[in-house]
Amino acid sequence: MNSSANSSAPDRPIAVIGGTGPAGTGLALRWARAGETVIIGSRDAIRAQQAASAIQQKLGGQANISGMENSEACAAADILMLTVPFEGQAALLKQLKPAITPGSILIDATVPLAASVGGRASRMLGVWQGSAAQQAAELVPKEVSVVAAFHNVSADRLNGDAPLDCDVIVCSDDPDAAQLTRELAARIPGVRAIDGGKLENARIIEQITALLIGLNIRHKGHAGIRITGLPPTAYR
Amino acid sequence: MNSSANSSAPDRPIAVIGGTGPAGTGLALRWARAGETVIIGSRDAIRAQQAASAIQQKLGGQANISGMENSEACAAADILMLTVPFEGQAALLKQLKPAITPGSILIDATVPLAASVGGRASRMLGVWQGSAAQQAAELVPKEVSVVAAFHNVSADRLNGDAPLDCDVIVCSDDPDAAQLTRELAARIPGVRAIDGGKLENARIIEQITALLIGLNIRHKGHAGIRITGLPPTAYR
């Protein structure tokens, strides 16, 4: 991957797959506001276009944002941000596989909450591969790098205007894809991006979401996490 | 449990079981410095006394701290802080069971790191009960309340003088024991204590330790966590 991979550009759009849910629209809003080119993907192209229009309106018509059916969004971008409930993740990836361009980066924020099968959102399912991100890595074409990130960011806060107060821990077996993802995370005001090591560590990051949901229920908040005690070089 | 349970006092000592390791001595130091009565427990009474003397010296002779063999420490206190490696937890609790006073609180900070069986300290073992804390709850007498806390606090930082920069998430099925533990956590400068709900949630808190160890290795730090986005009432 050459050095141009280190920053996304108008000619390198981000497709937010399953992007009409709260996390997806929040990330799309933040990235569009930061000047990124964003494509919202949805099963339903009309819904995707409506979500894109709503963000366009919020940003005063200045955003580079559009809406497409998920497969078309995949084909039109090589940075894919997946924000779907766990119960839809595997089926969607199998369906999208032919549309994913080799060399793409798939950023996965899926959390295997027990809510996926009717349980509590503060409890987790065990995933055979270790994490939802590792499941994703099994399902995408070989030439696609999977990155786990953005699990612990409050969707409510993403959809607001204030800077966030949280860190994004990024896990991947592809250092270049991880770096690009950390740079995308750092485009969101208030977010610090931290290298969390290999993709296998995603299982812990995913579980932290269940903890934060439990804290939100118990304390009525929009919890996030900050990692303390690391040198400044750890945040980038 | 009556209201006097809400604060420990000179007549309510804290026994730090397995207290000669880095986490144990750090907690003992911080609590002794805060005016708590502390008993360091160890397999070897002499080592326990040496660790207590070292802390006594550090605090200029003003501390209420002593050292005893683990069973004697257990018998002499009804607040028990367990800081042992996972591979020693079950055997030690079985051995101590007869010495634990009914009505005691056992605060467990055990983390089932894969290092326990020769693996990496950034990976976890699966514990059948869900967490080391839940394993502890199976092994103590029925009348003992188990609380999970202090997993994510840097032992290095505990053994220093500076205020910490981390939150302690406290999980227990006994609200009174959890409250007492939160108050003990808040005695450590820089620590905010947060109600993390039931003991079953300890599995996530334990896993965060493996994440922090991985971050420490990768970034050369003494990582801790802060929870953001909760109302002030959540911290106590």
Short mmCIF file of N, CA and C in Angstrom, two decimals, chain A residues 24-188:
data_model
loop_
_atom_site.label_atom_id
_atom_site.label_comp_id
_atom_site.label_asym_id
_atom_site.label_seq_id
_atom_site.Cartn_x
_atom_site.Cartn_y
_atom_site.Cartn_z
N GLY A 24 -24.10 4.06 12.07
CA GLY A 24 -23.73 4.36 10.69
C GLY A 24 -23.97 5.81 10.32
N THR A 25 -25.15 6.34 10.66
CA THR A 25 -25.42 7.74 10.32
C THR A 25 -24.50 8.67 11.10
N GLY A 26 -24.19 8.27 12.34
CA GLY A 26 -23.30 9.11 13.16
C GLY A 26 -21.91 9.20 12.57
N LEU A 27 -21.35 8.06 12.16
CA LEU A 27 -20.02 8.07 11.54
C LEU A 27 -20.05 8.82 10.22
N ALA A 28 -21.11 8.57 9.42
CA ALA A 28 -21.24 9.26 8.12
C ALA A 28 -21.28 10.77 8.34
N LEU A 29 -22.05 11.20 9.32
CA LEU A 29 -22.16 12.63 9.62
C LEU A 29 -20.80 13.22 9.99
N ARG A 30 -20.10 12.53 10.89
CA ARG A 30 -18.81 13.06 11.35
C ARG A 30 -17.78 13.10 10.23
N TRP A 31 -17.75 12.05 9.40
CA TRP A 31 -16.76 12.04 8.32
C TRP A 31 -17.12 13.04 7.22
N ALA A 32 -18.41 13.13 6.90
CA ALA A 32 -18.82 14.11 5.90
C ALA A 32 -18.48 15.52 6.39
N ARG A 33 -18.71 15.76 7.65
CA ARG A 33 -18.39 17.07 8.22
C ARG A 33 -16.89 17.36 8.15
N ALA A 34 -16.08 16.31 8.27
CA ALA A 34 -14.62 16.48 8.21
C ALA A 34 -14.11 16.59 6.79
N GLY A 35 -15.02 16.53 5.82
CA GLY A 35 -14.61 16.71 4.43
C GLY A 35 -14.37 15.43 3.66
N GLU A 36 -14.61 14.29 4.29
CA GLU A 36 -14.48 13.01 3.58
C GLU A 36 -15.65 12.83 2.61
N THR A 37 -15.42 12.03 1.58
CA THR A 37 -16.50 11.63 0.69
C THR A 37 -17.13 10.36 1.24
N VAL A 38 -18.42 10.42 1.49
CA VAL A 38 -19.10 9.32 2.17
C VAL A 38 -20.25 8.79 1.32
N ILE A 39 -20.33 7.45 1.24
CA ILE A 39 -21.48 6.81 0.61
C ILE A 39 -22.21 6.02 1.68
N ILE A 40 -23.47 6.33 1.89
CA ILE A 40 -24.26 5.52 2.82
C ILE A 40 -24.84 4.35 2.05
N GLY A 41 -24.61 3.13 2.58
CA GLY A 41 -25.17 1.94 1.97
C GLY A 41 -26.34 1.41 2.79
N SER A 42 -27.33 0.88 2.09
CA SER A 42 -28.47 0.27 2.78
C SER A 42 -29.04 -0.81 1.87
N ARG A 43 -29.78 -1.75 2.45
CA ARG A 43 -30.48 -2.74 1.63
C ARG A 43 -31.36 -2.03 0.61
N ASP A 44 -31.89 -0.89 1.04
CA ASP A 44 -32.87 -0.13 0.26
C ASP A 44 -32.20 1.18 -0.20
N ALA A 45 -31.99 1.31 -1.50
CA ALA A 45 -31.30 2.49 -2.03
C ALA A 45 -32.02 3.79 -1.65
N ILE A 46 -33.34 3.74 -1.64
CA ILE A 46 -34.11 4.95 -1.31
C ILE A 46 -33.83 5.39 0.13
N ARG A 47 -33.83 4.43 1.05
CA ARG A 47 -33.53 4.77 2.45
C ARG A 47 -32.12 5.32 2.58
N ALA A 48 -31.19 4.75 1.83
CA ALA A 48 -29.80 5.24 1.87
C ALA A 48 -29.74 6.68 1.39
N GLN A 49 -30.47 6.97 0.31
CA GLN A 49 -30.48 8.34 -0.23
C GLN A 49 -31.13 9.31 0.75
N GLN A 50 -32.19 8.84 1.42
CA GLN A 50 -32.84 9.70 2.41
C GLN A 50 -31.90 10.03 3.57
N ALA A 51 -31.18 9.01 4.04
CA ALA A 51 -30.22 9.24 5.15
C ALA A 51 -29.12 10.20 4.71
N ALA A 52 -28.66 10.03 3.46
CA ALA A 52 -27.62 10.93 2.94
C ALA A 52 -28.16 12.36 2.84
N SER A 53 -29.40 12.49 2.37
CA SER A 53 -30.01 13.83 2.26
C SER A 53 -30.14 14.50 3.61
N ALA A 54 -30.52 13.72 4.62
CA ALA A 54 -30.69 14.29 5.96
C ALA A 54 -29.35 14.84 6.46
N ILE A 55 -28.27 14.10 6.21
CA ILE A 55 -26.94 14.58 6.63
C ILE A 55 -26.53 15.79 5.78
N GLN A 56 -26.80 15.71 4.49
CA GLN A 56 -26.49 16.84 3.61
C GLN A 56 -27.16 18.12 4.12
N GLN A 57 -28.42 17.99 4.50
CA GLN A 57 -29.17 19.13 5.00
C GLN A 57 -28.56 19.66 6.31
N LYS A 58 -28.23 18.73 7.21
CA LYS A 58 -27.62 19.10 8.49
C LYS A 58 -26.33 19.89 8.27
N LEU A 59 -25.62 19.56 7.20
CA LEU A 59 -24.31 20.18 6.96
C LEU A 59 -24.40 21.34 5.97
N GLY A 60 -25.62 21.80 5.72
CA GLY A 60 -25.79 23.00 4.91
C GLY A 60 -25.44 22.82 3.44
N GLY A 61 -25.56 21.59 2.94
CA GLY A 61 -25.35 21.35 1.52
C GLY A 61 -23.89 21.30 1.10
N GLN A 62 -22.97 21.29 2.06
CA GLN A 62 -21.53 21.33 1.74
C GLN A 62 -20.88 19.94 1.67
N ALA A 63 -21.65 18.89 2.01
CA ALA A 63 -21.04 17.57 2.19
C ALA A 63 -20.93 16.80 0.88
N ASN A 64 -19.93 15.94 0.78
CA ASN A 64 -19.81 14.99 -0.32
C ASN A 64 -20.42 13.67 0.16
N ILE A 65 -21.72 13.57 0.09
CA ILE A 65 -22.38 12.37 0.63
C ILE A 65 -23.49 11.92 -0.31
N SER A 66 -23.58 10.61 -0.49
CA SER A 66 -24.63 10.06 -1.35
C SER A 66 -25.13 8.76 -0.72
N GLY A 67 -26.19 8.20 -1.28
CA GLY A 67 -26.75 6.95 -0.76
C GLY A 67 -26.92 5.94 -1.87
N MET A 68 -26.60 4.68 -1.60
CA MET A 68 -26.71 3.62 -2.60
C MET A 68 -27.14 2.32 -1.92
N GLU A 69 -27.60 1.39 -2.72
CA GLU A 69 -27.83 0.03 -2.24
C GLU A 69 -26.45 -0.52 -1.80
N ASN A 70 -26.44 -1.39 -0.77
CA ASN A 70 -25.18 -1.85 -0.17
C ASN A 70 -24.15 -2.36 -1.19
N SER A 71 -24.56 -3.22 -2.12
CA SER A 71 -23.59 -3.79 -3.07
C SER A 71 -22.99 -2.70 -3.95
N GLU A 72 -23.82 -1.76 -4.35
CA GLU A 72 -23.32 -0.67 -5.19
C GLU A 72 -22.35 0.21 -4.38
N ALA A 73 -22.69 0.42 -3.12
CA ALA A 73 -21.80 1.21 -2.26
C ALA A 73 -20.45 0.51 -2.13
N CYS A 74 -20.49 -0.81 -1.94
CA CYS A 74 -19.26 -1.62 -1.86
C CYS A 74 -18.42 -1.47 -3.11
N ALA A 75 -19.07 -1.55 -4.25
CA ALA A 75 -18.35 -1.51 -5.52
C ALA A 75 -17.74 -0.14 -5.77
N ALA A 76 -18.34 0.89 -5.17
CA ALA A 76 -17.92 2.27 -5.43
C ALA A 76 -16.84 2.77 -4.48
N ALA A 77 -16.43 1.93 -3.53
CA ALA A 77 -15.47 2.40 -2.52
C ALA A 77 -14.52 1.27 -2.16
N ASP A 78 -13.34 1.63 -1.67
CA ASP A 78 -12.46 0.57 -1.16
C ASP A 78 -12.15 0.75 0.32
N ILE A 79 -12.86 1.70 0.96
CA ILE A 79 -12.88 1.75 2.42
C ILE A 79 -14.32 1.48 2.83
N LEU A 80 -14.54 0.33 3.46
CA LEU A 80 -15.89 -0.08 3.82
C LEU A 80 -16.03 -0.08 5.33
N MET A 81 -17.00 0.63 5.83
CA MET A 81 -17.27 0.69 7.27
C MET A 81 -18.55 -0.10 7.53
N LEU A 82 -18.44 -1.19 8.27
CA LEU A 82 -19.61 -2.06 8.48
C LEU A 82 -20.25 -1.77 9.83
N THR A 83 -21.49 -1.30 9.79
CA THR A 83 -22.23 -0.99 11.03
C THR A 83 -23.59 -1.66 10.98
N VAL A 84 -23.57 -2.96 11.23
CA VAL A 84 -24.84 -3.72 11.23
C VAL A 84 -24.96 -4.48 12.54
N PRO A 85 -26.18 -4.83 12.92
CA PRO A 85 -26.32 -5.69 14.10
C PRO A 85 -25.67 -7.05 13.82
N PHE A 86 -25.17 -7.69 14.87
CA PHE A 86 -24.44 -8.96 14.71
C PHE A 86 -25.26 -9.99 13.95
N GLU A 87 -26.55 -10.04 14.20
CA GLU A 87 -27.37 -11.08 13.56
C GLU A 87 -27.43 -10.92 12.05
N GLY A 88 -27.08 -9.73 11.54
CA GLY A 88 -27.10 -9.54 10.09
C GLY A 88 -25.72 -9.59 9.45
N GLN A 89 -24.66 -9.65 10.26
CA GLN A 89 -23.30 -9.49 9.74
C GLN A 89 -22.89 -10.56 8.74
N ALA A 90 -23.02 -11.83 9.12
CA ALA A 90 -22.51 -12.92 8.27
C ALA A 90 -23.28 -12.99 6.95
N ALA A 91 -24.59 -12.92 7.03
CA ALA A 91 -25.40 -13.02 5.80
C ALA A 91 -25.08 -11.86 4.86
N LEU A 92 -24.93 -10.67 5.41
CA LEU A 92 -24.64 -9.50 4.57
C LEU A 92 -23.27 -9.63 3.90
N LEU A 93 -22.28 -10.08 4.65
CA LEU A 93 -20.93 -10.21 4.07
C LEU A 93 -20.91 -11.27 2.97
N LYS A 94 -21.65 -12.37 3.19
CA LYS A 94 -21.71 -13.39 2.13
C LYS A 94 -22.34 -12.81 0.87
N GLN A 95 -23.37 -12.02 1.06
CA GLN A 95 -24.06 -11.42 -0.08
C GLN A 95 -23.17 -10.39 -0.79
N LEU A 96 -22.41 -9.63 0.00
CA LEU A 96 -21.61 -8.54 -0.59
C LEU A 96 -20.29 -9.02 -1.19
N LYS A 97 -19.87 -10.22 -0.82
CA LYS A 97 -18.53 -10.69 -1.20
C LYS A 97 -18.16 -10.42 -2.67
N PRO A 98 -19.04 -10.74 -3.63
CA PRO A 98 -18.65 -10.50 -5.03
C PRO A 98 -18.48 -9.01 -5.35
N ALA A 99 -19.11 -8.14 -4.55
CA ALA A 99 -19.06 -6.71 -4.86
C ALA A 99 -17.85 -6.01 -4.25
N ILE A 100 -17.17 -6.70 -3.33
CA ILE A 100 -16.04 -6.05 -2.64
C ILE A 100 -14.81 -6.07 -3.53
N THR A 101 -14.24 -4.91 -3.78
CA THR A 101 -13.04 -4.78 -4.62
C THR A 101 -11.83 -5.36 -3.90
N PRO A 102 -11.02 -6.20 -4.57
CA PRO A 102 -9.78 -6.68 -3.94
C PRO A 102 -8.93 -5.48 -3.52
N GLY A 103 -8.28 -5.59 -2.37
CA GLY A 103 -7.48 -4.48 -1.85
C GLY A 103 -8.27 -3.54 -0.96
N SER A 104 -9.57 -3.79 -0.83
CA SER A 104 -10.39 -2.95 0.05
C SER A 104 -10.04 -3.18 1.51
N ILE A 105 -10.42 -2.20 2.32
CA ILE A 105 -10.32 -2.32 3.77
C ILE A 105 -11.73 -2.39 4.32
N LEU A 106 -12.00 -3.41 5.13
CA LEU A 106 -13.30 -3.50 5.79
C LEU A 106 -13.11 -3.18 7.27
N ILE A 107 -13.70 -2.07 7.71
CA ILE A 107 -13.65 -1.71 9.13
C ILE A 107 -14.92 -2.24 9.77
N ASP A 108 -14.76 -3.12 10.73
CA ASP A 108 -15.91 -3.79 11.34
C ASP A 108 -16.15 -3.25 12.75
N ALA A 109 -17.39 -2.86 13.03
CA ALA A 109 -17.74 -2.37 14.36
C ALA A 109 -18.80 -3.26 15.00
N THR A 110 -18.92 -4.47 14.48
CA THR A 110 -19.99 -5.36 14.94
C THR A 110 -19.73 -5.86 16.37
N VAL A 111 -20.78 -5.89 17.17
CA VAL A 111 -20.68 -6.38 18.54
C VAL A 111 -21.66 -7.54 18.73
N PRO A 112 -21.15 -8.71 19.09
CA PRO A 112 -22.05 -9.87 19.25
C PRO A 112 -22.83 -9.82 20.56
N LEU A 113 -23.72 -8.85 20.66
CA LEU A 113 -24.54 -8.72 21.87
C LEU A 113 -25.54 -9.87 21.94
N ALA A 114 -25.83 -10.30 23.16
CA ALA A 114 -26.83 -11.35 23.34
C ALA A 114 -28.20 -10.87 22.86
N ALA A 115 -28.38 -9.56 22.77
CA ALA A 115 -29.63 -9.00 22.23
C ALA A 115 -29.90 -9.52 20.82
N SER A 116 -28.84 -9.93 20.12
CA SER A 116 -29.00 -10.46 18.75
C SER A 116 -29.91 -11.69 18.71
N VAL A 117 -29.96 -12.41 19.82
CA VAL A 117 -30.81 -13.62 19.87
C VAL A 117 -31.85 -13.48 20.97
N GLY A 118 -32.23 -12.25 21.27
CA GLY A 118 -33.30 -12.03 22.24
C GLY A 118 -32.83 -11.88 23.67
N GLY A 119 -31.51 -11.90 23.90
CA GLY A 119 -30.97 -11.72 25.25
C GLY A 119 -30.74 -10.26 25.57
N ARG A 120 -29.89 -10.02 26.55
CA ARG A 120 -29.64 -8.65 26.99
C ARG A 120 -28.52 -7.99 26.20
N ALA A 121 -28.62 -6.68 26.05
CA ALA A 121 -27.59 -5.92 25.36
C ALA A 121 -26.37 -5.72 26.24
N SER A 122 -26.44 -6.11 27.50
CA SER A 122 -25.28 -6.01 28.38
C SER A 122 -24.57 -7.36 28.51
N ARG A 123 -25.01 -8.34 27.71
CA ARG A 123 -24.36 -9.65 27.69
C ARG A 123 -23.91 -9.96 26.27
N MET A 124 -22.93 -10.85 26.18
CA MET A 124 -22.33 -11.16 24.88
C MET A 124 -22.60 -12.60 24.47
N LEU A 125 -22.59 -12.83 23.19
CA LEU A 125 -22.55 -14.18 22.64
C LEU A 125 -21.08 -14.58 22.44
N GLY A 126 -20.81 -15.87 22.54
CA GLY A 126 -19.50 -16.37 22.16
C GLY A 126 -19.46 -16.58 20.65
N VAL A 127 -18.44 -16.10 20.00
CA VAL A 127 -18.28 -16.29 18.56
C VAL A 127 -17.14 -17.28 18.36
N TRP A 128 -17.39 -18.30 17.56
CA TRP A 128 -16.42 -19.39 17.41
C TRP A 128 -15.03 -18.87 17.05
N GLN A 129 -14.98 -17.88 16.16
CA GLN A 129 -13.69 -17.36 15.69
C GLN A 129 -13.02 -16.48 16.75
N GLY A 130 -13.74 -16.13 17.79
CA GLY A 130 -13.17 -15.30 18.85
C GLY A 130 -13.83 -13.94 18.93
N SER A 131 -14.24 -13.42 17.81
CA SER A 131 -14.86 -12.09 17.77
C SER A 131 -15.64 -11.94 16.47
N ALA A 132 -16.53 -10.97 16.45
CA ALA A 132 -17.28 -10.68 15.22
C ALA A 132 -16.32 -10.24 14.12
N ALA A 133 -15.26 -9.53 14.50
CA ALA A 133 -14.31 -9.05 13.49
C ALA A 133 -13.58 -10.22 12.84
N GLN A 134 -13.24 -11.22 13.65
CA GLN A 134 -12.56 -12.40 13.08
C GLN A 134 -13.52 -13.21 12.22
N GLN A 135 -14.79 -13.22 12.60
CA GLN A 135 -15.79 -13.85 11.73
C GLN A 135 -15.83 -13.12 10.40
N ALA A 136 -15.83 -11.79 10.45
CA ALA A 136 -15.84 -11.00 9.21
C ALA A 136 -14.62 -11.34 8.35
N ALA A 137 -13.47 -11.49 8.99
CA ALA A 137 -12.23 -11.78 8.24
C ALA A 137 -12.33 -13.11 7.49
N GLU A 138 -13.10 -14.05 8.04
CA GLU A 138 -13.29 -15.33 7.36
C GLU A 138 -14.20 -15.21 6.15
N LEU A 139 -15.04 -14.19 6.16
CA LEU A 139 -16.11 -14.11 5.16
C LEU A 139 -15.79 -13.20 3.97
N VAL A 140 -14.82 -12.33 4.13
CA VAL A 140 -14.49 -11.42 3.03
C VAL A 140 -13.48 -12.09 2.09
N PRO A 141 -13.34 -11.57 0.84
CA PRO A 141 -12.31 -12.12 -0.05
C PRO A 141 -10.92 -11.99 0.60
N LYS A 142 -10.02 -12.88 0.20
CA LYS A 142 -8.67 -12.95 0.79
C LYS A 142 -7.93 -11.63 0.74
N GLU A 143 -8.11 -10.88 -0.33
CA GLU A 143 -7.31 -9.67 -0.55
C GLU A 143 -7.90 -8.47 0.20
N VAL A 144 -8.81 -8.72 1.13
CA VAL A 144 -9.43 -7.63 1.88
C VAL A 144 -8.90 -7.64 3.31
N SER A 145 -8.45 -6.50 3.77
CA SER A 145 -7.95 -6.38 5.15
C SER A 145 -9.09 -5.99 6.07
N VAL A 146 -9.24 -6.72 7.17
CA VAL A 146 -10.28 -6.39 8.14
C VAL A 146 -9.65 -5.66 9.33
N VAL A 147 -10.32 -4.60 9.73
CA VAL A 147 -9.90 -3.80 10.88
C VAL A 147 -11.09 -3.74 11.84
N ALA A 148 -10.84 -3.90 13.13
CA ALA A 148 -11.90 -3.75 14.12
C ALA A 148 -11.75 -2.40 14.80
N ALA A 149 -12.81 -1.61 14.81
CA ALA A 149 -12.75 -0.27 15.41
C ALA A 149 -14.14 0.32 15.57
N PHE A 150 -14.26 1.33 16.40
CA PHE A 150 -15.47 2.13 16.59
C PHE A 150 -16.57 1.42 17.39
N HIS A 151 -16.25 0.30 18.07
CA HIS A 151 -17.27 -0.42 18.84
C HIS A 151 -17.74 0.38 20.05
N ASN A 152 -16.85 1.19 20.60
CA ASN A 152 -17.12 1.77 21.92
C ASN A 152 -17.55 3.24 21.86
N VAL A 153 -17.84 3.70 20.64
CA VAL A 153 -18.23 5.09 20.47
C VAL A 153 -19.75 5.20 20.60
N SER A 154 -20.21 6.13 21.40
CA SER A 154 -21.65 6.32 21.58
C SER A 154 -22.30 6.80 20.29
N ALA A 155 -23.28 6.03 19.78
CA ALA A 155 -23.98 6.45 18.56
C ALA A 155 -24.72 7.76 18.78
N ASP A 156 -25.28 7.91 19.98
CA ASP A 156 -25.98 9.17 20.29
C ASP A 156 -25.05 10.36 20.16
N ARG A 157 -23.86 10.22 20.74
CA ARG A 157 -22.90 11.31 20.70
C ARG A 157 -22.39 11.56 19.27
N LEU A 158 -22.22 10.47 18.51
CA LEU A 158 -21.78 10.62 17.12
C LEU A 158 -22.77 11.46 16.33
N ASN A 159 -24.04 11.27 16.62
CA ASN A 159 -25.07 12.00 15.88
C ASN A 159 -25.27 13.43 16.37
N GLY A 160 -24.53 13.82 17.41
CA GLY A 160 -24.63 15.18 17.90
C GLY A 160 -23.56 16.08 17.28
N ASP A 161 -23.41 17.24 17.87
CA ASP A 161 -22.45 18.22 17.32
C ASP A 161 -21.21 18.37 18.19
N ALA A 162 -21.31 18.00 19.45
CA ALA A 162 -20.20 18.22 20.39
C ALA A 162 -19.05 17.25 20.11
N PRO A 163 -17.82 17.66 20.45
CA PRO A 163 -16.71 16.71 20.36
C PRO A 163 -17.00 15.50 21.23
N LEU A 164 -16.54 14.34 20.82
CA LEU A 164 -16.69 13.14 21.63
C LEU A 164 -15.67 13.16 22.77
N ASP A 165 -15.88 12.28 23.74
CA ASP A 165 -14.93 12.12 24.83
C ASP A 165 -14.60 10.64 24.95
N CYS A 166 -13.92 10.12 23.92
CA CYS A 166 -13.59 8.69 23.97
C CYS A 166 -12.44 8.34 23.04
N ASP A 167 -11.82 7.22 23.34
CA ASP A 167 -10.74 6.70 22.51
C ASP A 167 -11.28 5.58 21.63
N VAL A 168 -10.69 5.43 20.45
CA VAL A 168 -11.04 4.34 19.55
C VAL A 168 -9.83 3.41 19.46
N ILE A 169 -10.00 2.19 19.94
CA ILE A 169 -8.92 1.21 19.90
C ILE A 169 -9.07 0.41 18.61
N VAL A 170 -8.00 0.37 17.84
CA VAL A 170 -8.03 -0.18 16.48
C VAL A 170 -7.21 -1.47 16.44
N CYS A 171 -7.82 -2.56 16.00
CA CYS A 171 -7.14 -3.86 15.94
C CYS A 171 -7.15 -4.39 14.51
N SER A 172 -6.00 -4.83 14.04
CA SER A 172 -5.93 -5.40 12.69
C SER A 172 -4.62 -6.15 12.52
N ASP A 173 -4.63 -7.13 11.62
CA ASP A 173 -3.39 -7.81 11.27
C ASP A 173 -2.66 -7.09 10.14
N ASP A 174 -3.26 -6.05 9.58
CA ASP A 174 -2.65 -5.27 8.49
C ASP A 174 -2.31 -3.87 9.02
N PRO A 175 -1.04 -3.61 9.26
CA PRO A 175 -0.63 -2.34 9.87
C PRO A 175 -1.05 -1.11 9.05
N ASP A 176 -1.02 -1.21 7.71
CA ASP A 176 -1.41 -0.06 6.89
C ASP A 176 -2.90 0.23 7.02
N ALA A 177 -3.69 -0.83 6.98
CA ALA A 177 -5.14 -0.66 7.14
C ALA A 177 -5.46 -0.10 8.51
N ALA A 178 -4.72 -0.55 9.52
CA ALA A 178 -4.94 -0.05 10.88
C ALA A 178 -4.59 1.43 10.96
N GLN A 179 -3.50 1.82 10.30
CA GLN A 179 -3.09 3.22 10.35
C GLN A 179 -4.12 4.12 9.66
N LEU A 180 -4.59 3.68 8.51
CA LEU A 180 -5.63 4.45 7.81
C LEU A 180 -6.86 4.61 8.71
N THR A 181 -7.23 3.53 9.39
CA THR A 181 -8.41 3.57 10.26
C THR A 181 -8.18 4.51 11.44
N ARG A 182 -6.97 4.49 11.99
CA ARG A 182 -6.68 5.41 13.10
C ARG A 182 -6.78 6.86 12.62
N GLU A 183 -6.34 7.10 11.39
CA GLU A 183 -6.44 8.46 10.86
C GLU A 183 -7.89 8.87 10.65
N LEU A 184 -8.71 7.93 10.19
CA LEU A 184 -10.15 8.23 10.03
C LEU A 184 -10.79 8.49 11.40
N ALA A 185 -10.38 7.72 12.40
CA ALA A 185 -10.93 7.92 13.75
C ALA A 185 -10.56 9.31 14.26
N ALA A 186 -9.32 9.70 14.02
CA ALA A 186 -8.84 10.99 14.52
C ALA A 186 -9.48 12.17 13.79
N ARG A 187 -10.18 11.92 12.69
CA ARG A 187 -10.92 13.00 12.03
C ARG A 187 -12.15 13.42 12.83
N ILE A 188 -12.54 12.58 13.78
CA ILE A 188 -13.71 12.89 14.60
C ILE A 188 -13.26 13.67 15.83
#
